Coordinates of C-alpha atoms and ligand atoms in Angstrom, one line a residue:
X1 CA 14.0 -53.9 -51.6
X2 CA 17.3 -52.2 -52.0
X3 CA 20.5 -52.4 -50.0
X4 CA 21.9 -48.9 -50.1
X5 CA 24.8 -46.9 -48.7
X6 CA 22.9 -44.2 -46.8
X7 CA 25.9 -42.3 -45.2
X8 CA 29.7 -42.0 -45.4
X9 CA 32.5 -40.7 -43.2
X10 CA 36.2 -40.4 -43.1
X11 CA 39.2 -39.3 -41.0
X12 CA 42.7 -38.4 -41.8
X13 CA 45.4 -37.8 -39.2
X14 CA 46.5 -34.2 -38.7
X15 CA 50.2 -34.6 -39.6
X16 CA 51.0 -34.2 -43.3
X17 CA 54.3 -35.4 -44.7
X18 CA 55.0 -34.1 -48.2
X19 CA 57.6 -35.6 -50.6
X20 CA 60.2 -33.1 -49.6
X21 CA 59.8 -34.1 -46.0
X22 CA 60.4 -37.8 -47.0
X23 CA 63.5 -36.8 -48.8
X24 CA 65.0 -35.9 -45.4
X25 CA 64.4 -39.5 -44.2
X26 CA 65.4 -41.6 -47.3
X27 CA 67.3 -40.9 -50.6
X28 CA 64.4 -39.7 -52.7
X29 CA 63.0 -36.6 -54.2
X30 CA 59.6 -35.0 -55.0
X31 CA 60.0 -35.3 -58.8
X32 CA 60.7 -39.1 -58.6
X33 CA 57.8 -39.8 -56.3
X34 CA 55.3 -37.6 -58.3
X35 CA 56.4 -39.0 -61.7
X36 CA 56.3 -42.7 -60.7
X37 CA 53.2 -42.5 -58.4
X38 CA 51.3 -39.2 -58.5
X39 CA 51.6 -38.9 -54.8
X40 CA 52.5 -35.4 -53.4
X41 CA 51.8 -35.9 -49.7
X42 CA 50.3 -38.3 -47.2
X43 CA 48.8 -38.1 -43.7
X44 CA 50.7 -39.9 -40.9
X45 CA 49.5 -40.8 -37.4
X46 CA 50.7 -38.6 -34.6
X47 CA 50.5 -41.5 -32.1
X48 CA 47.0 -41.2 -30.6
X49 CA 45.5 -41.6 -34.1
X50 CA 45.8 -45.3 -34.3
X51 CA 43.5 -47.6 -36.4
X52 CA 40.7 -47.8 -33.7
X53 CA 40.7 -44.0 -33.2
X54 CA 40.5 -43.2 -36.9
X55 CA 37.9 -45.9 -37.5
X56 CA 35.8 -44.5 -34.6
X57 CA 36.0 -40.9 -36.0
X58 CA 35.0 -42.1 -39.5
X59 CA 32.2 -44.2 -38.0
X60 CA 30.8 -41.3 -36.1
X61 CA 30.9 -39.1 -39.2
X62 CA 29.1 -41.8 -41.2
X63 CA 26.4 -42.2 -38.6
X64 CA 25.9 -38.4 -38.7
X65 CA 25.8 -38.4 -42.5
X66 CA 23.2 -41.2 -42.4
X67 CA 21.3 -39.5 -39.6
X68 CA 21.0 -42.6 -37.5
X69 CA 21.9 -43.6 -34.0
X70 CA 24.7 -46.1 -33.2
X71 CA 22.1 -48.3 -31.5
X72 CA 20.4 -48.9 -34.8
X73 CA 23.5 -50.8 -36.0
X74 CA 23.1 -54.6 -36.2
X75 CA 26.7 -55.2 -37.2
X76 CA 30.1 -53.5 -37.5
X77 CA 32.7 -54.8 -40.0
X78 CA 36.1 -53.2 -40.1
X79 CA 38.6 -54.1 -42.8
X80 CA 42.2 -53.6 -41.8
X81 CA 45.7 -55.0 -42.0
X82 CA 47.1 -52.7 -39.3
X83 CA 44.9 -53.1 -36.2
X84 CA 46.2 -51.6 -33.0
X85 CA 45.6 -55.0 -31.2
X86 CA 45.1 -58.6 -32.3
X87 CA 42.3 -58.8 -29.7
X88 CA 40.0 -57.1 -29.2
X89 CA 39.2 -56.6 -32.9
X90 CA 39.1 -53.0 -34.2
X91 CA 35.3 -53.4 -34.8
X92 CA 34.7 -54.4 -31.2
X93 CA 36.7 -51.4 -30.0
X94 CA 34.8 -49.1 -32.4
X95 CA 31.5 -50.6 -31.0
X96 CA 32.5 -49.7 -27.5
X97 CA 33.6 -46.2 -28.5
X98 CA 30.4 -45.3 -30.4
X99 CA 28.0 -47.2 -28.1
X100 CA 26.5 -49.6 -30.7
X101 CA 25.3 -52.0 -28.1
X102 CA 23.2 -54.2 -30.4
X103 CA 25.9 -54.7 -33.0
X104 CA 27.8 -58.0 -33.8
X105 CA 31.4 -57.1 -34.7
X106 CA 34.3 -58.6 -36.5
X107 CA 37.2 -57.5 -38.6
X108 CA 38.3 -58.8 -42.0
X109 CA 41.7 -58.8 -43.7
X110 CA 41.7 -58.6 -47.5
X111 CA 44.4 -55.9 -47.8
X112 CA 43.5 -53.2 -50.3
X113 CA 40.4 -55.0 -51.3
X114 CA 39.2 -55.1 -47.7
X115 CA 36.5 -52.4 -47.9
X116 CA 35.0 -54.0 -51.0
X117 CA 34.9 -57.4 -49.3
X118 CA 33.3 -55.8 -46.2
X119 CA 30.6 -54.2 -48.5
X120 CA 29.9 -57.7 -50.0
X121 CA 29.7 -59.3 -46.6
X122 CA 27.3 -56.6 -45.4
X123 CA 25.2 -57.1 -48.5
X124 CA 25.1 -60.9 -48.0
X125 CA 24.0 -60.6 -44.3
X126 CA 21.3 -58.1 -45.2
X127 CA 20.1 -60.2 -48.2
X128 CA 19.8 -63.3 -46.0
X129 CA 17.7 -61.3 -43.5
X130 CA 20.4 -61.6 -40.7
X131 CA 20.9 -57.9 -40.4
X132 CA 19.3 -54.6 -41.5
X133 CA 21.8 -51.9 -40.8
X134 CA 25.5 -52.4 -41.0
X135 CA 28.5 -50.1 -40.5
X136 CA 31.5 -51.0 -42.7
X137 CA 34.9 -49.3 -42.5
X138 CA 38.4 -49.5 -43.8
X139 CA 41.0 -48.2 -41.4
X140 CA 44.8 -48.3 -41.6
X141 CA 47.8 -47.1 -39.7
X142 CA 50.2 -48.3 -42.4
X143 CA 53.0 -46.0 -41.1
X144 CA 53.5 -48.7 -38.4
X145 CA 53.9 -51.4 -41.0
X146 CA 56.3 -49.6 -43.3
X147 CA 60.1 -49.9 -43.3
X148 CA 61.1 -46.2 -43.0
X149 CA 64.5 -47.0 -44.4
X150 CA 63.2 -48.6 -47.6
X151 CA 62.7 -45.8 -50.2
X152 CA 60.9 -48.0 -52.7
X153 CA 58.0 -48.7 -50.4
X154 CA 57.8 -46.0 -47.6
X155 CA 57.0 -43.3 -50.1
X156 CA 53.8 -45.0 -51.2
X157 CA 51.7 -45.4 -48.1
X158 CA 49.6 -43.2 -45.7
X159 CA 47.2 -43.5 -42.7
X160 CA 43.5 -42.9 -42.6
X161 CA 40.0 -44.4 -42.3
X162 CA 36.7 -44.3 -44.2
X163 CA 33.3 -45.7 -43.3
X164 CA 29.8 -46.2 -44.7
X165 CA 26.4 -47.2 -43.4
X166 CA 24.7 -50.0 -45.5
X167 CA 21.0 -50.4 -44.9
X168 CA 18.1 -52.4 -46.3
X169 CA 15.4 -50.1 -47.5
X170 CA 11.9 -51.4 -48.3
X171 CA 10.1 -50.2 -51.4
X172 CA 13.3 -48.7 -52.9
X173 CA 15.2 -49.7 -56.0
X174 CA 18.9 -49.5 -56.9
X175 CA 21.6 -49.9 -54.3
X176 CA 23.8 -53.0 -54.5
X177 CA 23.5 -54.4 -58.0
X178 CA 26.4 -56.8 -58.6
X179 CA 29.8 -58.0 -57.5
X180 CA 32.9 -59.8 -58.9
X181 CA 35.7 -61.0 -56.5
X182 CA 38.7 -63.2 -56.6
X183 CA 41.9 -64.2 -54.8
X184 CA 45.2 -65.9 -55.7
X185 CA 47.2 -67.1 -52.8
X186 CA 49.8 -68.7 -55.0
X187 CA 51.0 -65.1 -55.7
X188 CA 51.0 -64.1 -52.1
X189 CA 54.7 -63.4 -51.9
X190 CA 54.4 -60.4 -54.3
X191 CA 53.1 -58.2 -51.4
X192 CA 53.7 -59.2 -47.8
X193 CA 53.8 -58.0 -44.2
X194 CA 54.7 -61.1 -42.2
X195 CA 54.4 -60.2 -38.6
X196 CA 56.1 -62.4 -36.0
X197 CA 57.6 -65.9 -36.2
X198 CA 56.5 -68.8 -33.9
X199 CA 57.9 -68.6 -30.3
X200 CA 56.8 -71.5 -28.2
X201 CA 58.4 -74.4 -26.2
X202 CA 58.8 -76.3 -29.4
X203 CA 60.1 -73.6 -31.7
X204 CA 62.2 -70.4 -31.5
X205 CA 61.9 -68.4 -34.6
X206 CA 64.6 -65.7 -35.1
X207 CA 62.1 -63.7 -37.1
X208 CA 61.0 -60.5 -35.4
X209 CA 58.3 -58.2 -36.6
X210 CA 58.5 -57.8 -40.4
X211 CA 57.5 -54.8 -42.6
X212 CA 55.7 -54.4 -45.9
X213 CA 57.7 -55.9 -48.7
X214 CA 56.6 -55.6 -52.3
X215 CA 57.6 -56.5 -55.8
X216 CA 56.5 -53.2 -57.2
X217 CA 56.5 -54.1 -60.8
X218 CA 54.7 -57.4 -60.3
X219 CA 52.0 -55.6 -58.3
X220 CA 51.7 -53.0 -61.1
X221 CA 51.3 -55.8 -63.7
X222 CA 48.7 -57.6 -61.6
X223 CA 46.7 -54.4 -61.1
X224 CA 46.6 -53.3 -64.7
X225 CA 45.5 -56.7 -66.0
X226 CA 43.1 -57.8 -63.2
X227 CA 41.1 -54.6 -62.7
X228 CA 40.1 -54.1 -66.3
X229 CA 39.1 -57.7 -66.5
X230 CA 36.9 -57.6 -63.4
X231 CA 35.3 -54.3 -64.5
X232 CA 34.5 -55.9 -67.9
X233 CA 33.1 -59.0 -66.1
X234 CA 30.7 -56.9 -64.0
X235 CA 29.5 -54.8 -67.0
X236 CA 28.8 -58.0 -68.9
X237 CA 27.0 -59.5 -65.9
X238 CA 24.7 -56.5 -65.6
X239 CA 24.4 -55.9 -69.4
X240 CA 25.7 -52.3 -68.9
X241 CA 28.2 -50.3 -70.9
X242 CA 31.0 -48.0 -69.7
X243 CA 28.8 -45.0 -70.7
X244 CA 26.2 -46.1 -68.1
X245 CA 28.8 -45.7 -65.3
X246 CA 29.3 -42.2 -63.7
X247 CA 32.4 -43.0 -61.7
X248 CA 35.0 -45.8 -61.4
X249 CA 36.2 -45.5 -57.8
X250 CA 39.4 -47.5 -57.7
X251 CA 41.8 -48.3 -54.9
X252 CA 44.2 -45.4 -54.7
X253 CA 47.6 -47.0 -55.1
X254 CA 49.3 -45.2 -57.9
X255 CA 48.2 -42.7 -60.6
X256 CA 50.0 -44.6 -63.3
X257 CA 48.1 -47.7 -62.5
X258 CA 44.7 -45.9 -62.7
X259 CA 45.8 -44.2 -66.0
X260 CA 46.7 -47.5 -67.6
X261 CA 43.5 -49.1 -66.4
X262 CA 41.4 -46.2 -67.9
X263 CA 43.4 -46.5 -71.2
X264 CA 42.9 -50.2 -71.4
X265 CA 39.1 -49.8 -70.8
X266 CA 39.0 -46.8 -73.3
X267 CA 37.3 -44.7 -70.6
X268 CA 38.2 -41.0 -70.0
X269 CA 40.2 -40.2 -66.9
X270 CA 37.4 -37.8 -65.9
X271 CA 35.4 -40.8 -64.7
X272 CA 38.2 -41.9 -62.4
X273 CA 38.2 -39.6 -59.4
X274 CA 41.5 -39.5 -57.5
X275 CA 42.8 -38.2 -54.2
X276 CA 46.0 -40.3 -53.9
X277 CA 48.1 -37.1 -54.5
X278 CA 47.0 -36.0 -51.0
X279 CA 46.8 -39.2 -49.1
X280 CA 49.0 -41.8 -50.8
X281 CA 47.9 -45.5 -50.6
X282 CA 45.8 -46.1 -47.5
X283 CA 45.0 -49.7 -48.4
X284 CA 41.5 -50.7 -47.3
X285 CA 40.7 -47.1 -46.3
X286 CA 41.3 -45.6 -49.8
X287 CA 38.0 -46.4 -51.4
X288 CA 35.7 -45.3 -48.5
X289 CA 37.7 -42.1 -48.1
X290 CA 37.3 -41.2 -51.8
X291 CA 33.6 -42.2 -51.7
X292 CA 33.1 -39.9 -48.7
X293 CA 34.8 -37.0 -50.5
X294 CA 32.6 -37.4 -53.5
X295 CA 29.5 -37.7 -51.3
X296 CA 30.3 -34.6 -49.2
X297 CA 31.1 -32.6 -52.3
X298 CA 27.6 -33.5 -53.7
X299 CA 29.1 -35.3 -56.7
X300 CA 26.9 -38.3 -56.3
X301 CA 23.2 -38.1 -57.3
X302 CA 20.5 -40.6 -56.6
X303 CA 20.4 -43.1 -59.6
X304 CA 24.1 -42.7 -60.5
X305 CA 25.7 -46.0 -61.2
X306 CA 29.2 -46.4 -59.9
X307 CA 31.8 -49.1 -59.9
X308 CA 34.1 -49.6 -56.9
X309 CA 37.2 -51.7 -57.5
X310 CA 39.9 -52.8 -55.2
X311 CA 43.1 -54.9 -55.6
X312 CA 45.9 -55.8 -53.3
X313 CA 47.8 -58.2 -51.1
X314 CA 46.7 -61.8 -50.9
X315 CA 46.4 -61.4 -53.8
X316 CA 42.8 -60.2 -53.7
X317 CA 40.6 -58.2 -56.1
X318 CA 37.1 -57.3 -56.8
X319 CA 34.5 -54.9 -58.3
X320 CA 31.1 -53.9 -57.0
X321 CA 28.4 -52.0 -59.0
X322 CA 26.0 -49.9 -57.0
X323 CA 23.3 -47.5 -57.9
X324 CA 23.6 -44.5 -55.5
Ligands
ACO1 N1 63.2 -42.4 -54.9 C1 64.2 -42.4 -55.8 N2 64.5 -43.5 -56.5 C2 63.9 -44.7 -56.2 C3 62.9 -44.7 -55.2 C4 62.6 -43.5 -54.5 N3 61.6 -43.5 -53.6 N4 62.4 -46.0 -55.1 C5 63.1 -46.7 -56.0 N5 64.0 -45.9 -56.6 C6 65.0 -46.3 -57.7 C7 65.4 -47.7 -57.7 O1 66.4 -48.0 -56.7 C8 65.8 -48.0 -59.1 O2 67.1 -47.5 -59.2 P1 68.1 -48.2 -60.2 O3 67.5 -48.2 -61.6 O4 69.4 -47.4 -60.1 O5 68.2 -49.6 -59.7 C9 64.9 -47.0 -59.9 O6 64.4 -46.1 -59.0 C10 63.7 -47.8 -60.5 O7 63.1 -48.6 -59.6 P2 61.9 -49.5 -59.9 O8 61.4 -50.3 -58.7 O9 62.1 -50.2 -61.2 O10 60.8 -48.3 -60.2 P3 59.4 -48.4 -60.8 O11 59.3 -47.6 -62.1 O12 58.9 -49.8 -61.0 O13 58.5 -47.7 -59.8 C11 56.9 -48.3 -58.0 C12 58.4 -48.3 -58.5 C13 56.4 -46.9 -58.0 C14 56.8 -49.0 -56.7 C15 56.1 -49.1 -59.1 O14 56.7 -50.3 -59.3 C16 54.7 -49.2 -58.8 O15 53.9 -48.3 -58.9 N6 54.3 -50.4 -58.5 C17 52.9 -50.7 -58.1 C18 53.0 -51.0 -56.7 C19 52.1 -50.2 -55.8 O16 51.5 -49.1 -56.2 N7 51.9 -50.7 -54.7 C20 51.1 -50.1 -53.7 C21 50.9 -51.2 -52.7 S1 50.1 -52.5 -53.3 C22 48.5 -52.1 -53.5 O17 48.0 -51.2 -53.0 C23 47.8 -53.0 -54.3

């Protein structure tokens, strides 16, 4: 029995904002952004392209790629930190939109590690025999969570969604092989988006909606120490070597972070595909969008071993090893 990804999909909003466009909004320039982050442009919602809309588009593309009907889905798990509504969950709204009437649906919040944690959750449900076919997605409208007057953060993020179909296949080998995850709530203040204060008959908070705040250098240090560590852990656990891995598909936060991780692991940059130059950091959507691009460009072959690794707010992190 193997638990495999049998289809992928993604959606990016139509509006593209390049660095020069951002320099008309905040005091920044293309050279600074490219040098510090590698980002050239990002896609931003035009309004109708909210988290549910984008997740639905990505889900439909993934169903088509897997060549299955929505009614075959036992479960839908959407990872997001920027849902359109608290209730219903994004996954329930996606279910309604695609007609997956048999599916049980819930969202998870693990920030930029969200898609990875959704993949782990799907694997666990399938392994326990509680589901056979699961749609997982990462979808974010971060442009609604960003302070557009803060040049140190608004230049980093973009909107988008990616999805995958995970299915139990009898008589197959490969698929999901191993996972390493972790969290550290004691460092939560390093990257926050605090939402609303408490307003009730007992308490009147002055706090209104908050935006993404980040200690950029602390996040940088966290990423370049934690990701190499968990990649080493997963290789040790599976008795594999870096040469056995075709691609390391990392959360697309910053080119300099990925370069330093590659250097620390002594792995060539050719094994670290990137698309953050075009999309910026789309949090939980970045890994499935990149996975879908590789899949659609026929860069993944049956039997390839790939490591997916996410890191982000919470703090949260993880790596998953799959055989395509
Ligand atoms: N344009 C021009 N100048 C800027 C900008 C900007 N957009 N933003 C900050 N600056 C200035 C600062 O004001 C500062 O000026 P000063 O020296 O006169 O005070 C100078 O540039 C350096 O600022 P730093 O914050 O020290 O810049 P740093 O080199 O650390 O780069 C960055 C900032 C890109 C955010 C970096 O810390 C980083 O990559 N951190 C990782 C965080 C990340 O990628 N987060 C993504 C979200 S989290 C996640 O996905 C896990």
